[in-house]
Amino acid sequence: MNRPDTRFPQFNHTAVPIKRIAFVGNYLPSLCGIATFTTDLTEALATQFPETTFLVLPTSDPDVQSGYPERVRFIIERGEIDYYNQAAYFLNMNHVDLVCLQHEYGIFGGPSGSHILSLLRNLQMPVVTTFHTILRKPKKQQASILKDIIDLSDRVVVMTRRDMEFLKKRYSVPRQKIDLIHHGIPDVPFIDPNFYKDQLGVEGKYVLLTFGLLSANKGIEYVIQALPAVLEKHPNVVYILLGATHPNVLRWEGEKYRESLIQLAEDLGVTEQVIFHNRFVNLDKLIEYISAADVYITPYLNPEQSVSGTLSYAVGAGKAVISTPYWHAEELLAESRGLLVPFKDANAISEQILYLLEDEVKRHTLRKRGYLKSREMVWEETARKYMASFTNALEVRRSHPQPIVNSNKVGELVTDLPSRKIDHLQRLTDDTGILQHAIHAVPRFEHGYATDDNARALIAAVLMEDWKEYALQAQELAFSYLAFLWHAFNRKTARFRNMLSYDRRWLDEDGSEDCHGRSIWALGTVVGRSRVRGLREVADQLFQRALPASRRFKSPRACAFTARGINEYLKRFSGDLRAANVREKMVRFLVELFEKGSDSEWQWFEDYLTYSNAKLPHALLVCGPSLSDDDITRIGLESLEWLTKVQTSEEGYFVPIGNNGFYHRGKQRARFDQQPIETYATVSACIEAYHITGDEKWRLEARKAFDWYLGRNDLNLPLYDPLTGGCRDGLHPDRANQNQGAESSVTFLLSLLEVSSMEQMKPLPGVEPVKESAPQGSAAKAT
């Protein structure tokens, strides 16, 4: 997938709010370069972006005894693949927005670190991977793993141009997917090395320095071999070797390499001039050592070394550097920012040391050039670039979602309908009404109730009277929801209030026009549909009191809801002239909007698509035949057909308008977040179009939209939860919202009522009729 290139200077971190970012990789107090890097990067990000929460999931380290800092939330047992699956589940459940993987083959379990693939394959959020090692001649399995990681990552980060070019050529990674971000460094001042020498006991000395975890591939012996020639001319030189032996080396070989270096120094007679500091120091102490150095040396033996954090730190501190020509050194020390010597060449090292000690102007020129170049590498800049990469990954995922589950191919028709289940509806309902929200499937009392939700639930309860096995429960629920609407009606203003706290205090004087219109729709449905006389009579009283306020409505959706409700009401009281006049007023208002605002490219009532869009043409479809006006019906069909095309993906599945910006005329539509309320509106309107026209395409459109609930969507994730009977609250770019609130659960139930009734009438082409244990009635036209 070709994705837009990240433009770091233009980065605005408010473009996509990122609340939670998780790092997977080693972390201090583990003793390794990646642990230090991950810790430094995370802390730099946390300092610069305090509104974001950062958490870390390192692999287990047997050498860590003192415990991890609070930021570390989950330890992945390195060799246990189940822990990688658990880690993915932990990240998904904790609503992490993005994962940043720090990759090195050796820090993960499985052959060549393959266990990390299990974690990546189960993640639902974008992944940005930093590659610390990219082998030029990998083994077949190593190359395969790297390719899989690239495919599973939304973006990849490399630290050198050579690595970037290699990924492009060897692995065919598009440039747009790669971010080049140099290894970060602390921001230290450019100072005279003599400032710190007395604190380290080397005042009056020329100080050579190498630091880092000790292992045999560091080539330290060649610097020691170079010292006699240097000391012959400059006896005041000392060579400080700072760093503990690498834990893995210590575990398998002990101090064999260090002891060989000590012996070599003794054999060459330079024991007094070689100072071993066998310890891992904190950043402040490390900066003291680097600052005291006159010359920094990296005599590493591996020419393919992609990154050296120690080299980056030395250049960033303004040190004159001598290095072997491994890849990172060649790039960082180019343009006379340092001196390169051949591998395993002690004579060349001694010559360059003498050159720098004897030419102070040259030494300071190298220092200054490297220091100035490194300003773009300080952790503040590095953190900003990483956040830009993270933001880019999220924005691309929003516009180009990636399927997560592959059990059903996107685009295939889901033929089986879920079984009837009202458990979650009952769970959300108490003796006041239906609660607004849930955390997962658990009701949230603190968020209270909404008239909007109780109106929808009232419609669903009335339609469920046709479900014989739930008829009695449906009637009881309908009494609760109607009682809520009765209580919500404000007699002083003749409007419905909307928000009620759990302790039964109204939080508003009047709800929105949409809330009022939705309540009229629910009341009209009770009057026109319910078999229970008591419900009908109470609903009729409230309907009569609420209707006059609708004459002043300016909201198209409120007018559509009201027209729907009146149409239901008139099925029982067709001679009510006042109601009929209000209905016609609502319908004419919608027609006028369409005629003024639509054209061949934008066949719609407004200059934007927001929520419950299909309710506008739906109102015209139900009212057009009643008013014997073919133009009203035509507009309803034309606008609905245009809307269904807008909400169909290139692959042929349903994609509702996202609520994160919606869709404004002439601008890019929002893909996410996708919500069940929009899906229900489309399902219901398409079924109405089918009843009016008999055209099979509307049946297919209705099923296409309904199947969004079942996983035929951008992520291949089901929104309906058959275990609870509830519906998840929406589809994010990377996951489904696991909460199952009233709006989503009730709109799914309404969709199921209508689609199951439609399917009972006539099967789709090539699809067997749905057989259920209880008759479904004729719910399809009710909403």
Coordinates of N, CA, C and O in Angstrom, one line a residue, residues 556 584-607 616-617 620 629-636 638-639 665:
P556 N -33.5 18.6 9.8 CA -34.1 17.6 8.9 C -34.4 16.3 9.5 O -35.4 15.6 9.2
E584 N -47.4 16.4 6.4 CA -47.2 17.0 5.1 C -46.2 18.1 5.2 O -45.3 18.3 4.3
K585 N -46.3 18.9 6.3 CA -45.4 20.0 6.5 C -43.9 19.5 6.6 O -43.0 20.0 6.0
M586 N -43.7 18.4 7.3 CA -42.4 17.8 7.5 C -41.9 17.3 6.2 O -40.7 17.5 5.8
V587 N -42.7 16.6 5.4 CA -42.3 16.0 4.2 C -42.0 17.1 3.2 O -40.9 17.0 2.5
R588 N -42.8 18.2 3.1 CA -42.5 19.2 2.1 C -41.2 19.9 2.4 O -40.5 20.4 1.5
F589 N -40.9 20.1 3.7 CA -39.7 20.7 4.1 C -38.5 19.9 3.6 O -37.5 20.4 3.1
L590 N -38.6 18.6 3.8 CA -37.5 17.7 3.3 C -37.3 17.8 1.8 O -36.2 17.8 1.2
V591 N -38.5 17.8 1.1 CA -38.4 17.9 -0.4 C -37.8 19.2 -0.8 O -37.0 19.2 -1.8
E592 N -38.2 20.3 -0.2 CA -37.6 21.6 -0.5 C -36.1 21.6 -0.3 O -35.4 22.1 -1.1
L593 N -35.6 21.0 0.8 CA -34.2 20.9 1.0 C -33.5 20.2 -0.1 O -32.5 20.6 -0.6
F594 N -34.1 19.1 -0.5 CA -33.5 18.3 -1.6 C -33.4 19.1 -2.9 O -32.4 19.1 -3.6
E595 N -34.5 19.7 -3.2 CA -34.6 20.4 -4.5 C -33.6 21.6 -4.6 O -33.1 21.9 -5.6
K596 N -33.4 22.2 -3.4 CA -32.5 23.4 -3.4 C -31.0 23.0 -3.4 O -30.2 23.7 -3.9
G597 N -30.7 21.9 -2.7 CA -29.3 21.6 -2.4 C -28.7 20.5 -3.3 O -27.5 20.4 -3.3
S598 N -29.5 19.7 -4.0 CA -28.9 18.6 -4.7 C -28.6 18.9 -6.2 O -29.1 19.9 -6.7
D599 N -27.6 18.2 -6.7 CA -27.3 18.2 -8.1 C -26.9 16.8 -8.5 O -27.1 15.9 -7.8
S600 N -26.4 16.7 -9.8 CA -26.2 15.4 -10.3 C -25.0 14.6 -9.5 O -25.0 13.4 -9.5
E601 N -24.2 15.4 -8.9 CA -23.0 14.9 -8.2 C -23.3 14.7 -6.7 O -22.7 13.8 -6.1
W602 N -24.2 15.4 -6.2 CA -24.5 15.4 -4.7 C -26.0 15.4 -4.6 O -26.7 16.4 -4.4
Q603 N -26.6 14.2 -4.6 CA -28.1 14.1 -4.5 C -28.5 13.9 -3.1 O -28.9 12.8 -2.7
W604 N -28.5 15.0 -2.4 CA -28.7 15.0 -1.0 C -29.4 16.2 -0.5 O -29.5 17.3 -1.2
F605 N -29.9 16.2 0.7 CA -30.8 17.2 1.3 C -29.9 18.4 1.9 O -30.4 19.5 2.1
E606 N -28.7 18.0 2.3 CA -27.8 19.0 3.0 C -26.4 19.0 2.3 O -26.2 18.1 1.5
D607 N -25.6 19.8 2.8 CA -24.2 19.9 2.3 C -23.3 18.9 3.0 O -22.1 19.0 2.9
L616 N -33.6 10.3 6.3 CA -34.2 11.4 5.5 C -35.0 10.8 4.3 O -36.2 11.1 4.1
P617 N -34.3 10.0 3.4 CA -35.1 9.4 2.3 C -36.1 8.4 2.8 O -37.2 8.3 2.2
L620 N -39.4 10.0 3.3 CA -40.2 10.3 2.1 C -40.7 9.0 1.5 O -41.8 9.0 0.9
D629 N -48.1 10.9 -3.7 CA -47.3 11.9 -4.5 C -46.0 11.1 -4.9 O -45.1 10.8 -4.2
D630 N -46.0 10.8 -6.2 CA -44.9 10.0 -6.8 C -43.6 10.8 -6.7 O -42.5 10.1 -6.7
D631 N -43.6 12.1 -6.8 CA -42.4 12.9 -6.7 C -41.7 12.7 -5.4 O -40.4 12.6 -5.3
I632 N -42.5 12.6 -4.3 CA -41.9 12.4 -3.0 C -41.2 11.0 -3.0 O -40.1 10.9 -2.5
T633 N -41.9 10.0 -3.5 CA -41.3 8.7 -3.5 C -40.0 8.7 -4.4 O -39.0 8.1 -4.0
R634 N -40.1 9.3 -5.5 CA -39.0 9.4 -6.4 C -37.7 10.0 -5.8 O -36.6 9.4 -5.9
I635 N -37.9 11.1 -5.1 CA -36.8 11.7 -4.4 C -36.2 10.8 -3.3 O -35.0 10.7 -3.1
G636 N -37.1 10.1 -2.6 CA -36.7 9.2 -1.6 C -35.8 8.1 -2.2 O -34.8 7.8 -1.6
E638 N -34.2 8.2 -5.2 CA -33.0 8.7 -5.8 C -31.9 9.0 -4.7 O -30.7 8.7 -4.9
S639 N -32.4 9.7 -3.6 CA -31.4 10.0 -2.6 C -30.9 8.8 -1.9 O -29.7 8.7 -1.5
R665 N -19.6 18.2 1.8 CA -19.6 18.3 0.3 C -18.3 18.9 -0.2 O -17.8 19.9 0.3

